[in-house]
Amino acid sequence: GENVEQHPSTLSVQEGDSAVIKCTYSDSASNYFPWYKQELGKRPQLIIDIRSNVGEKKDQRIAVTLNKTAKHFSLHITETQPEDSAVYFCAACNTGNQFYFGTGTSLTVIP
Amino acid sequence: GAVVSQHPSWVICKSGTSVKIECRSLDFQATTMFWYRQFPKQSLMLMATSNEGSKATYEQGVEKDKFLINHASLTLSTLTVTSAHPEDSSFYICSAGGHVNSPLHFGNGTRLTVT
């Protein structure tokens, strides 16, 4: 099946700085890449997604880039705030509509 | 829209007993639902894909006789952990998506503690 790798596993940034999380995937047929934010004990919440026919997508402070050739995609959060602190997961969706998740990044924004 | 309801949210059971977890799509029909397992501070591991009206597809390493999945209708999938043991203690989350390559919507998850 698909193998999704995510880095870094932990990330601490000062409030106002940017945070970048990177993921790679193995299945070239994967064509949909969502990012989820999960707070402790809660369900994952979709924050942004990108499809394979797009290279970049932005939503306010959050942006995602996709390089299909290299099979990697990244999440960029600008002007970080303490409430951005959570665990972030990338995922790759294959043609069977199965989602495979990265190992997660624990983001801490220091006030 | 796209609400997924999961019950129970927390269950404690004794070793050897079976536990059933329900996952319902409340405002859309889901021909496919997915079951994930999450250990503390770890990622979501896909366990199986639940297909309405047919057998579930299990990921490699997941025992189908241990984790029974039934998807009897377009809005309900159940996961039964049979003969539970302490190592089965985990956070189980179901999810469903309305269309191919569209976001997954997650249930609230079920925290299973086997004593």
JSON list of C-alpha atoms in Angstrom, two decimals:
[
{"chain": "A", "resi": 1, "resn": "GLY", "atom": "CA", "xyz": [0.00, 0.00, 0.00]},
{"chain": "A", "resi": 2, "resn": "GLU", "atom": "CA", "xyz": [0.89, 3.67, 0.13]},
{"chain": "A", "resi": 3, "resn": "ASN", "atom": "CA", "xyz": [3.74, 4.78, 2.42]},
{"chain": "A", "resi": 4, "resn": "VAL", "atom": "CA", "xyz": [3.57, 8.34, 3.72]},
{"chain": "A", "resi": 5, "resn": "GLU", "atom": "CA", "xyz": [6.49, 9.83, 5.62]},
{"chain": "A", "resi": 6, "resn": "GLN", "atom": "CA", "xyz": [6.25, 13.06, 7.55]},
{"chain": "A", "resi": 7, "resn": "HIS", "atom": "CA", "xyz": [8.89, 15.35, 9.05]},
{"chain": "A", "resi": 8, "resn": "PRO", "atom": "CA", "xyz": [9.61, 16.71, 11.55]},
{"chain": "A", "resi": 9, "resn": "SER", "atom": "CA", "xyz": [7.93, 14.72, 14.30]},
{"chain": "A", "resi": 10, "resn": "THR", "atom": "CA", "xyz": [8.06, 17.71, 16.65]},
{"chain": "A", "resi": 11, "resn": "LEU", "atom": "CA", "xyz": [8.33, 21.39, 15.87]},
{"chain": "A", "resi": 12, "resn": "SER", "atom": "CA", "xyz": [8.53, 24.40, 18.18]},
{"chain": "A", "resi": 13, "resn": "VAL", "atom": "CA", "xyz": [8.28, 27.93, 16.85]},
{"chain": "A", "resi": 14, "resn": "GLN", "atom": "CA", "xyz": [7.92, 31.37, 18.35]},
{"chain": "A", "resi": 15, "resn": "GLU", "atom": "CA", "xyz": [4.57, 33.04, 17.97]},
{"chain": "A", "resi": 16, "resn": "GLY", "atom": "CA", "xyz": [4.50, 34.95, 14.72]},
{"chain": "A", "resi": 17, "resn": "ASP", "atom": "CA", "xyz": [7.08, 32.78, 13.00]},
{"chain": "A", "resi": 18, "resn": "SER", "atom": "CA", "xyz": [6.33, 30.32, 10.20]},
{"chain": "A", "resi": 19, "resn": "ALA", "atom": "CA", "xyz": [6.08, 26.55, 10.47]},
{"chain": "A", "resi": 20, "resn": "VAL", "atom": "CA", "xyz": [6.72, 24.09, 7.66]},
{"chain": "A", "resi": 21, "resn": "ILE", "atom": "CA", "xyz": [5.87, 20.40, 7.69]},
{"chain": "A", "resi": 22, "resn": "LYS", "atom": "CA", "xyz": [6.92, 18.09, 4.87]},
{"chain": "A", "resi": 23, "resn": "CYS", "atom": "CA", "xyz": [5.54, 14.79, 3.63]},
{"chain": "A", "resi": 24, "resn": "THR", "atom": "CA", "xyz": [6.53, 12.31, 0.98]},
{"chain": "A", "resi": 25, "resn": "TYR", "atom": "CA", "xyz": [4.45, 9.51, -0.52]},
{"chain": "A", "resi": 26, "resn": "SER", "atom": "CA", "xyz": [5.27, 6.41, -2.50]},
{"chain": "A", "resi": 27, "resn": "ASP", "atom": "CA", "xyz": [2.25, 5.67, -4.69]},
{"chain": "A", "resi": 28, "resn": "SER", "atom": "CA", "xyz": [2.40, 7.77, -7.83]},
{"chain": "A", "resi": 29, "resn": "ALA", "atom": "CA", "xyz": [-1.30, 7.08, -8.37]},
{"chain": "A", "resi": 30, "resn": "SER", "atom": "CA", "xyz": [-2.27, 9.01, -5.23]},
{"chain": "A", "resi": 31, "resn": "ASN", "atom": "CA", "xyz": [-4.07, 12.13, -6.31]},
{"chain": "A", "resi": 32, "resn": "TYR", "atom": "CA", "xyz": [-5.55, 13.84, -3.27]},
{"chain": "A", "resi": 33, "resn": "PHE", "atom": "CA", "xyz": [-3.61, 15.17, -0.31]},
{"chain": "A", "resi": 34, "resn": "PRO", "atom": "CA", "xyz": [-5.40, 16.57, 2.73]},
{"chain": "A", "resi": 35, "resn": "TRP", "atom": "CA", "xyz": [-3.92, 17.95, 5.93]},
{"chain": "A", "resi": 36, "resn": "TYR", "atom": "CA", "xyz": [-5.56, 17.41, 9.27]},
{"chain": "A", "resi": 37, "resn": "LYS", "atom": "CA", "xyz": [-5.15, 19.07, 12.64]},
{"chain": "A", "resi": 38, "resn": "GLN", "atom": "CA", "xyz": [-5.81, 17.00, 15.74]},
{"chain": "A", "resi": 39, "resn": "GLU", "atom": "CA", "xyz": [-6.06, 18.29, 19.27]},
{"chain": "A", "resi": 40, "resn": "LEU", "atom": "CA", "xyz": [-5.56, 15.89, 22.14]},
{"chain": "A", "resi": 41, "resn": "GLY", "atom": "CA", "xyz": [-8.38, 13.36, 22.43]},
{"chain": "A", "resi": 42, "resn": "LYS", "atom": "CA", "xyz": [-10.35, 14.86, 19.58]},
{"chain": "A", "resi": 43, "resn": "ARG", "atom": "CA", "xyz": [-11.10, 13.91, 16.06]},
{"chain": "A", "resi": 44, "resn": "PRO", "atom": "CA", "xyz": [-8.85, 15.11, 13.21]},
{"chain": "A", "resi": 45, "resn": "GLN", "atom": "CA", "xyz": [-10.11, 18.23, 11.50]},
{"chain": "A", "resi": 46, "resn": "LEU", "atom": "CA", "xyz": [-9.41, 19.03, 7.87]},
{"chain": "A", "resi": 47, "resn": "ILE", "atom": "CA", "xyz": [-7.51, 22.29, 7.50]},
{"chain": "A", "resi": 48, "resn": "ILE", "atom": "CA", "xyz": [-6.55, 22.31, 3.83]},
{"chain": "A", "resi": 49, "resn": "ASP", "atom": "CA", "xyz": [-6.29, 19.93, 0.92]},
{"chain": "A", "resi": 50, "resn": "ILE", "atom": "CA", "xyz": [-4.81, 19.81, -2.55]},
{"chain": "A", "resi": 51, "resn": "ARG", "atom": "CA", "xyz": [-5.48, 17.74, -5.61]},
{"chain": "A", "resi": 52, "resn": "SER", "atom": "CA", "xyz": [-2.86, 16.42, -7.98]},
{"chain": "A", "resi": 53, "resn": "ASN", "atom": "CA", "xyz": [-3.70, 18.83, -10.77]},
{"chain": "A", "resi": 54, "resn": "VAL", "atom": "CA", "xyz": [-2.72, 21.81, -8.60]},
{"chain": "A", "resi": 55, "resn": "GLY", "atom": "CA", "xyz": [0.73, 22.80, -7.41]},
{"chain": "A", "resi": 56, "resn": "GLU", "atom": "CA", "xyz": [-0.17, 25.20, -4.65]},
{"chain": "A", "resi": 57, "resn": "LYS", "atom": "CA", "xyz": [-3.18, 26.25, -2.61]},
{"chain": "A", "resi": 58, "resn": "LYS", "atom": "CA", "xyz": [-3.54, 28.93, 0.01]},
{"chain": "A", "resi": 59, "resn": "ASP", "atom": "CA", "xyz": [-6.15, 29.70, 2.63]},
{"chain": "A", "resi": 60, "resn": "GLN", "atom": "CA", "xyz": [-5.32, 32.72, 4.76]},
{"chain": "A", "resi": 61, "resn": "ARG", "atom": "CA", "xyz": [-2.34, 31.75, 6.91]},
{"chain": "A", "resi": 62, "resn": "ILE", "atom": "CA", "xyz": [-2.19, 28.20, 5.64]},
{"chain": "A", "resi": 63, "resn": "ALA", "atom": "CA", "xyz": [-0.75, 27.02, 2.34]},
{"chain": "A", "resi": 64, "resn": "VAL", "atom": "CA", "xyz": [0.06, 23.67, 0.82]},
{"chain": "A", "resi": 65, "resn": "THR", "atom": "CA", "xyz": [2.44, 22.89, -2.04]},
{"chain": "A", "resi": 66, "resn": "LEU", "atom": "CA", "xyz": [2.61, 19.71, -4.08]},
{"chain": "A", "resi": 67, "resn": "ASN", "atom": "CA", "xyz": [5.42, 18.37, -6.25]},
{"chain": "A", "resi": 68, "resn": "LYS", "atom": "CA", "xyz": [4.04, 15.34, -8.04]},
{"chain": "A", "resi": 69, "resn": "THR", "atom": "CA", "xyz": [7.28, 14.53, -9.78]},
{"chain": "A", "resi": 70, "resn": "ALA", "atom": "CA", "xyz": [9.15, 14.31, -6.53]},
{"chain": "A", "resi": 71, "resn": "LYS", "atom": "CA", "xyz": [6.13, 12.90, -4.69]},
{"chain": "A", "resi": 72, "resn": "HIS", "atom": "CA", "xyz": [6.26, 15.35, -1.84]},
{"chain": "A", "resi": 73, "resn": "PHE", "atom": "CA", "xyz": [3.96, 17.98, -0.41]},
{"chain": "A", "resi": 74, "resn": "SER", "atom": "CA", "xyz": [4.30, 20.52, 2.34]},
{"chain": "A", "resi": 75, "resn": "LEU", "atom": "CA", "xyz": [2.20, 22.51, 4.77]},
{"chain": "A", "resi": 76, "resn": "HIS", "atom": "CA", "xyz": [3.12, 26.11, 5.51]},
{"chain": "A", "resi": 77, "resn": "ILE", "atom": "CA", "xyz": [1.64, 28.04, 8.40]},
{"chain": "A", "resi": 78, "resn": "THR", "atom": "CA", "xyz": [2.54, 31.72, 8.60]},
{"chain": "A", "resi": 79, "resn": "GLU", "atom": "CA", "xyz": [2.17, 34.12, 11.52]},
{"chain": "A", "resi": 80, "resn": "THR", "atom": "CA", "xyz": [1.70, 31.22, 13.91]},
{"chain": "A", "resi": 81, "resn": "GLN", "atom": "CA", "xyz": [-0.49, 31.65, 16.97]},
{"chain": "A", "resi": 82, "resn": "PRO", "atom": "CA", "xyz": [-0.66, 29.63, 20.20]},
{"chain": "A", "resi": 83, "resn": "GLU", "atom": "CA", "xyz": [-3.95, 28.11, 19.08]},
{"chain": "A", "resi": 84, "resn": "ASP", "atom": "CA", "xyz": [-2.11, 26.54, 16.13]},
{"chain": "A", "resi": 85, "resn": "SER", "atom": "CA", "xyz": [-0.46, 24.19, 18.64]},
{"chain": "A", "resi": 86, "resn": "ALA", "atom": "CA", "xyz": [-1.68, 20.66, 17.85]},
{"chain": "A", "resi": 87, "resn": "VAL", "atom": "CA", "xyz": [-0.67, 17.54, 16.01]},
{"chain": "A", "resi": 88, "resn": "TYR", "atom": "CA", "xyz": [-0.79, 17.81, 12.24]},
{"chain": "A", "resi": 89, "resn": "PHE", "atom": "CA", "xyz": [-1.17, 14.87, 9.89]},
{"chain": "A", "resi": 90, "resn": "CYS", "atom": "CA", "xyz": [-0.68, 14.75, 6.17]},
{"chain": "A", "resi": 91, "resn": "ALA", "atom": "CA", "xyz": [-2.45, 12.08, 4.14]},
{"chain": "A", "resi": 92, "resn": "ALA", "atom": "CA", "xyz": [-2.38, 10.67, 0.66]},
{"chain": "A", "resi": 93, "resn": "CYS", "atom": "CA", "xyz": [-5.48, 9.29, -0.98]},
{"chain": "A", "resi": 94, "resn": "ASN", "atom": "CA", "xyz": [-5.23, 6.66, -3.67]},
{"chain": "A", "resi": 95, "resn": "THR", "atom": "CA", "xyz": [-7.56, 5.76, -6.49]},
{"chain": "A", "resi": 96, "resn": "GLY", "atom": "CA", "xyz": [-9.37, 3.36, -4.17]},
{"chain": "A", "resi": 97, "resn": "ASN", "atom": "CA", "xyz": [-10.28, 6.34, -1.99]},
{"chain": "A", "resi": 98, "resn": "GLN", "atom": "CA", "xyz": [-8.17, 4.95, 0.84]},
{"chain": "A", "resi": 99, "resn": "PHE", "atom": "CA", "xyz": [-6.38, 7.49, 2.99]},
{"chain": "A", "resi": 100, "resn": "TYR", "atom": "CA", "xyz": [-2.94, 6.80, 4.40]},
{"chain": "A", "resi": 101, "resn": "PHE", "atom": "CA", "xyz": [-1.64, 9.13, 7.04]},
{"chain": "A", "resi": 102, "resn": "GLY", "atom": "CA", "xyz": [1.82, 10.43, 7.87]},
{"chain": "A", "resi": 103, "resn": "THR", "atom": "CA", "xyz": [3.28, 9.88, 11.31]},
{"chain": "A", "resi": 104, "resn": "GLY", "atom": "CA", "xyz": [2.24, 13.30, 12.56]},
{"chain": "A", "resi": 105, "resn": "THR", "atom": "CA", "xyz": [3.98, 16.49, 13.64]},
{"chain": "A", "resi": 106, "resn": "SER", "atom": "CA", "xyz": [3.47, 17.90, 17.09]},
{"chain": "A", "resi": 107, "resn": "LEU", "atom": "CA", "xyz": [3.57, 21.67, 16.67]},
{"chain": "A", "resi": 108, "resn": "THR", "atom": "CA", "xyz": [4.10, 23.93, 19.66]},
{"chain": "A", "resi": 109, "resn": "VAL", "atom": "CA", "xyz": [3.78, 27.67, 19.24]},
{"chain": "A", "resi": 110, "resn": "ILE", "atom": "CA", "xyz": [5.54, 29.50, 22.05]},
{"chain": "A", "resi": 111, "resn": "PRO", "atom": "CA", "xyz": [3.87, 32.76, 23.10]},
{"chain": "B", "resi": 1, "resn": "GLY", "atom": "CA", "xyz": [-23.14, 18.87, 6.70]},
{"chain": "B", "resi": 2, "resn": "ALA", "atom": "CA", "xyz": [-21.11, 15.66, 6.51]},
{"chain": "B", "resi": 3, "resn": "VAL", "atom": "CA", "xyz": [-21.46, 14.64, 10.13]},
{"chain": "B", "resi": 4, "resn": "VAL", "atom": "CA", "xyz": [-20.15, 11.30, 11.31]},
{"chain": "B", "resi": 5, "resn": "SER", "atom": "CA", "xyz": [-21.31, 10.04, 14.68]},
{"chain": "B", "resi": 6, "resn": "GLN", "atom": "CA", "xyz": [-19.42, 7.37, 16.60]},
{"chain": "B", "resi": 7, "resn": "HIS", "atom": "CA", "xyz": [-20.47, 5.55, 19.76]},
{"chain": "B", "resi": 8, "resn": "PRO", "atom": "CA", "xyz": [-19.49, 4.86, 22.42]},
{"chain": "B", "resi": 9, "resn": "SER", "atom": "CA", "xyz": [-16.90, 7.56, 23.05]},
{"chain": "B", "resi": 10, "resn": "TRP", "atom": "CA", "xyz": [-15.23, 5.57, 25.83]},
{"chain": "B", "resi": 11, "resn": "VAL", "atom": "CA", "xyz": [-15.55, 1.98, 26.91]},
{"chain": "B", "resi": 12, "resn": "ILE", "atom": "CA", "xyz": [-13.80, -0.04, 29.56]},
{"chain": "B", "resi": 13, "resn": "CYS", "atom": "CA", "xyz": [-14.12, -3.80, 29.37]},
{"chain": "B", "resi": 14, "resn": "LYS", "atom": "CA", "xyz": [-12.58, -6.91, 30.85]},
{"chain": "B", "resi": 15, "resn": "SER", "atom": "CA", "xyz": [-10.26, -9.20, 28.96]},
{"chain": "B", "resi": 16, "resn": "GLY", "atom": "CA", "xyz": [-12.09, -11.78, 26.92]},
{"chain": "B", "resi": 17, "resn": "THR", "atom": "CA", "xyz": [-15.20, -9.73, 26.30]},
{"chain": "B", "resi": 18, "resn": "SER", "atom": "CA", "xyz": [-16.27, -8.25, 22.97]},
{"chain": "B", "resi": 19, "resn": "VAL", "atom": "CA", "xyz": [-16.94, -4.61, 22.28]},
{"chain": "B", "resi": 20, "resn": "LYS", "atom": "CA", "xyz": [-19.00, -3.15, 19.45]},
{"chain": "B", "resi": 21, "resn": "ILE", "atom": "CA", "xyz": [-18.35, 0.35, 18.11]},
{"chain": "B", "resi": 22, "resn": "GLU", "atom": "CA", "xyz": [-20.87, 2.07, 15.86]},
{"chain": "B", "resi": 23, "resn": "CYS", "atom": "CA", "xyz": [-20.18, 4.62, 13.17]},
{"chain": "B", "resi": 24, "resn": "ARG", "atom": "CA", "xyz": [-23.02, 6.49, 11.50]},
{"chain": "B", "resi": 25, "resn": "SER", "atom": "CA", "xyz": [-23.10, 9.03, 8.72]},
{"chain": "B", "resi": 26, "resn": "LEU", "atom": "CA", "xyz": [-25.89, 11.35, 9.79]},
{"chain": "B", "resi": 27, "resn": "ASP", "atom": "CA", "xyz": [-26.58, 13.48, 6.77]},
{"chain": "B", "resi": 28, "resn": "PHE", "atom": "CA", "xyz": [-25.08, 11.65, 3.84]},
{"chain": "B", "resi": 29, "resn": "GLN", "atom": "CA", "xyz": [-24.83, 8.13, 2.50]},
{"chain": "B", "resi": 30, "resn": "ALA", "atom": "CA", "xyz": [-21.49, 6.42, 2.74]},
{"chain": "B", "resi": 31, "resn": "THR", "atom": "CA", "xyz": [-20.91, 3.36, 0.61]},
{"chain": "B", "resi": 32, "resn": "THR", "atom": "CA", "xyz": [-17.45, 3.22, 2.11]},
{"chain": "B", "resi": 33, "resn": "MET", "atom": "CA", "xyz": [-16.29, 3.85, 5.64]},
{"chain": "B", "resi": 34, "resn": "PHE", "atom": "CA", "xyz": [-12.83, 3.50, 7.07]},
{"chain": "B", "resi": 35, "resn": "TRP", "atom": "CA", "xyz": [-11.68, 2.32, 10.47]},
{"chain": "B", "resi": 36, "resn": "TYR", "atom": "CA", "xyz": [-8.48, 3.66, 11.98]},
{"chain": "B", "resi": 37, "resn": "ARG", "atom": "CA", "xyz": [-6.59, 2.88, 15.13]},
{"chain": "B", "resi": 38, "resn": "GLN", "atom": "CA", "xyz": [-4.47, 5.42, 16.93]},
{"chain": "B", "resi": 39, "resn": "PHE", "atom": "CA", "xyz": [-2.04, 4.77, 19.78]},
{"chain": "B", "resi": 40, "resn": "PRO", "atom": "CA", "xyz": [-1.09, 7.67, 22.05]},
{"chain": "B", "resi": 41, "resn": "LYS", "atom": "CA", "xyz": [1.06, 10.22, 20.28]},
{"chain": "B", "resi": 42, "resn": "GLN", "atom": "CA", "xyz": [1.07, 8.17, 17.12]},
{"chain": "B", "resi": 43, "resn": "SER", "atom": "CA", "xyz": [-0.54, 8.43, 13.72]},
{"chain": "B", "resi": 44, "resn": "LEU", "atom": "CA", "xyz": [-3.79, 7.01, 12.44]},
{"chain": "B", "resi": 45, "resn": "MET", "atom": "CA", "xyz": [-3.30, 3.51, 11.12]},
{"chain": "B", "resi": 46, "resn": "LEU", "atom": "CA", "xyz": [-5.82, 2.32, 8.57]},
{"chain": "B", "resi": 47, "resn": "MET", "atom": "CA", "xyz": [-7.24, -0.97, 9.77]},
{"chain": "B", "resi": 48, "resn": "ALA", "atom": "CA", "xyz": [-9.87, -1.73, 7.20]},
{"chain": "B", "resi": 49, "resn": "THR", "atom": "CA", "xyz": [-12.17, -0.36, 4.56]},
{"chain": "B", "resi": 50, "resn": "SER", "atom": "CA", "xyz": [-15.81, -1.09, 5.20]},
{"chain": "B", "resi": 51, "resn": "ASN", "atom": "CA", "xyz": [-17.94, -1.58, 2.11]},
{"chain": "B", "resi": 52, "resn": "GLU", "atom": "CA", "xyz": [-21.72, -1.45, 2.25]},
{"chain": "B", "resi": 53, "resn": "GLY", "atom": "CA", "xyz": [-23.24, -4.80, 1.40]},
{"chain": "B", "resi": 54, "resn": "SER", "atom": "CA", "xyz": [-19.97, -6.64, 1.03]},
{"chain": "B", "resi": 55, "resn": "LYS", "atom": "CA", "xyz": [-16.99, -7.84, 3.02]},
{"chain": "B", "resi": 56, "resn": "ALA", "atom": "CA", "xyz": [-14.56, -5.39, 4.49]},
{"chain": "B", "resi": 57, "resn": "THR", "atom": "CA", "xyz": [-11.06, -5.06, 3.10]},
{"chain": "B", "resi": 58, "resn": "TYR", "atom": "CA", "xyz": [-8.43, -5.40, 5.81]},
{"chain": "B", "resi": 59, "resn": "GLU", "atom": "CA", "xyz": [-4.96, -3.92, 5.81]},
{"chain": "B", "resi": 60, "resn": "GLN", "atom": "CA", "xyz": [-2.00, -6.24, 6.09]},
{"chain": "B", "resi": 61, "resn": "GLY", "atom": "CA", "xyz": [-1.44, -7.36, 9.64]},
{"chain": "B", "resi": 62, "resn": "VAL", "atom": "CA", "xyz": [-4.99, -6.70, 10.85]},
{"chain": "B", "resi": 63, "resn": "GLU", "atom": "CA", "xyz": [-6.81, -9.85, 11.95]},
{"chain": "B", "resi": 64, "resn": "LYS", "atom": "CA", "xyz": [-10.24, -9.95, 10.35]},
{"chain": "B", "resi": 65, "resn": "ASP", "atom": "CA", "xyz": [-11.52, -12.47, 12.89]},
{"chain": "B", "resi": 66, "resn": "LYS", "atom": "CA", "xyz": [-10.39, -10.21, 15.69]},
{"chain": "B", "resi": 67, "resn": "PHE", "atom": "CA", "xyz": [-11.85, -7.01, 14.31]},
{"chain": "B", "resi": 68, "resn": "LEU", "atom": "CA", "xyz": [-15.23, -7.82, 12.79]},
{"chain": "B", "resi": 69, "resn": "ILE", "atom": "CA", "xyz": [-16.67, -5.18, 10.52]},
{"chain": "B", "resi": 70, "resn": "ASN", "atom": "CA", "xyz": [-20.24, -5.03, 9.34]},
{"chain": "B", "resi": 71, "resn": "HIS", "atom": "CA", "xyz": [-21.56, -2.37, 6.98]},
{"chain": "B", "resi": 72, "resn": "ALA", "atom": "CA", "xyz": [-25.22, -3.30, 6.71]},
{"chain": "B", "resi": 73, "resn": "SER", "atom": "CA", "xyz": [-26.56, 0.01, 5.45]},
{"chain": "B", "resi": 74, "resn": "LEU", "atom": "CA", "xyz": [-25.41, 3.17, 3.72]},
{"chain": "B", "resi": 75, "resn": "THR", "atom": "CA", "xyz": [-25.30, 5.01, 7.03]},
{"chain": "B", "resi": 76, "resn": "LEU", "atom": "CA", "xyz": [-23.99, 2.49, 9.53]},
{"chain": "B", "resi": 77, "resn": "SER", "atom": "CA", "xyz": [-20.77, 0.54, 9.95]},
{"chain": "B", "resi": 78, "resn": "THR", "atom": "CA", "xyz": [-19.83, -1.37, 13.09]},
{"chain": "B", "resi": 79, "resn": "LEU", "atom": "CA", "xyz": [-16.50, -2.60, 14.37]},
{"chain": "B", "resi": 80, "resn": "THR", "atom": "CA", "xyz": [-16.53, -5.40, 16.92]},
{"chain": "B", "resi": 81, "resn": "VAL", "atom": "CA", "xyz": [-13.36, -6.11, 18.83]},
{"chain": "B", "resi": 82, "resn": "THR", "atom": "CA", "xyz": [-13.73, -9.77, 19.76]},
{"chain": "B", "resi": 83, "resn": "SER", "atom": "CA", "xyz": [-12.16, -11.36, 22.83]},
{"chain": "B", "resi": 84, "resn": "ALA", "atom": "CA", "xyz": [-10.49, -8.10, 23.72]},
{"chain": "B", "resi": 85, "resn": "HIS", "atom": "CA", "xyz": [-7.09, -8.08, 25.42]},
{"chain": "B", "resi": 86, "resn": "PRO", "atom": "CA", "xyz": [-5.16, -5.24, 27.05]},
{"chain": "B", "resi": 87, "resn": "GLU", "atom": "CA", "xyz": [-3.05, -4.82, 23.92]},
{"chain": "B", "resi": 88, "resn": "ASP", "atom": "CA", "xyz": [-6.25, -3.92, 22.06]},
{"chain": "B", "resi": 89, "resn": "SER", "atom": "CA", "xyz": [-6.57, -0.81, 24.20]},
{"chain": "B", "resi": 90, "resn": "SER", "atom": "CA", "xyz": [-6.40, 2.10, 21.83]},
{"chain": "B", "resi": 91, "resn": "PHE", "atom": "CA", "xyz": [-8.30, 4.96, 20.22]},
{"chain": "B", "resi": 92, "resn": "TYR", "atom": "CA", "xyz": [-10.48, 3.76, 17.36]},
{"chain": "B", "resi": 93, "resn": "ILE", "atom": "CA", "xyz": [-11.77, 6.29, 14.84]},
{"chain": "B", "resi": 94, "resn": "CYS", "atom": "CA", "xyz": [-14.13, 5.76, 11.96]},
{"chain": "B", "resi": 95, "resn": "SER", "atom": "CA", "xyz": [-14.41, 8.00, 8.95]},
{"chain": "B", "resi": 96, "resn": "ALA", "atom": "CA", "xyz": [-16.48, 8.37, 5.84]},
{"chain": "B", "resi": 97, "resn": "GLY", "atom": "CA", "xyz": [-16.33, 10.44, 2.71]},
{"chain": "B", "resi": 98, "resn": "GLY", "atom": "CA", "xyz": [-19.13, 11.28, 0.40]},
{"chain": "B", "resi": 99, "resn": "HIS", "atom": "CA", "xyz": [-17.20, 11.22, -2.86]},
{"chain": "B", "resi": 100, "resn": "VAL", "atom": "CA", "xyz": [-13.95, 9.96, -4.27]},
{"chain": "B", "resi": 101, "resn": "ASN", "atom": "CA", "xyz": [-11.01, 12.24, -3.51]},
{"chain": "B", "resi": 102, "resn": "SER", "atom": "CA", "xyz": [-12.99, 14.42, -1.16]},
{"chain": "B", "resi": 103, "resn": "PRO", "atom": "CA", "xyz": [-12.22, 15.05, 2.51]},
{"chain": "B", "resi": 104, "resn": "LEU", "atom": "CA", "xyz": [-12.75, 12.36, 5.06]},
{"chain": "B", "resi": 105, "resn": "HIS", "atom": "CA", "xyz": [-15.09, 13.18, 7.89]},
{"chain": "B", "resi": 106, "resn": "PHE", "atom": "CA", "xyz": [-14.19, 11.60, 11.16]},
{"chain": "B", "resi": 107, "resn": "GLY", "atom": "CA", "xyz": [-16.23, 10.37, 14.04]},
{"chain": "B", "resi": 108, "resn": "ASN", "atom": "CA", "xyz": [-15.28, 11.53, 17.54]},
{"chain": "B", "resi": 109, "resn": "GLY", "atom": "CA", "xyz": [-13.44, 8.31, 18.19]},
{"chain": "B", "resi": 110, "resn": "THR", "atom": "CA", "xyz": [-13.81, 5.59, 20.77]},
{"chain": "B", "resi": 111, "resn": "ARG", "atom": "CA", "xyz": [-11.30, 5.13, 23.54]},
{"chain": "B", "resi": 112, "resn": "LEU", "atom": "CA", "xyz": [-11.15, 1.43, 24.38]},
{"chain": "B", "resi": 113, "resn": "THR", "atom": "CA", "xyz": [-9.55, 0.34, 27.63]},
{"chain": "B", "resi": 114, "resn": "VAL", "atom": "CA", "xyz": [-9.27, -3.39, 28.24]},
{"chain": "B", "resi": 115, "resn": "THR", "atom": "CA", "xyz": [-8.45, -4.39, 31.81]}
]
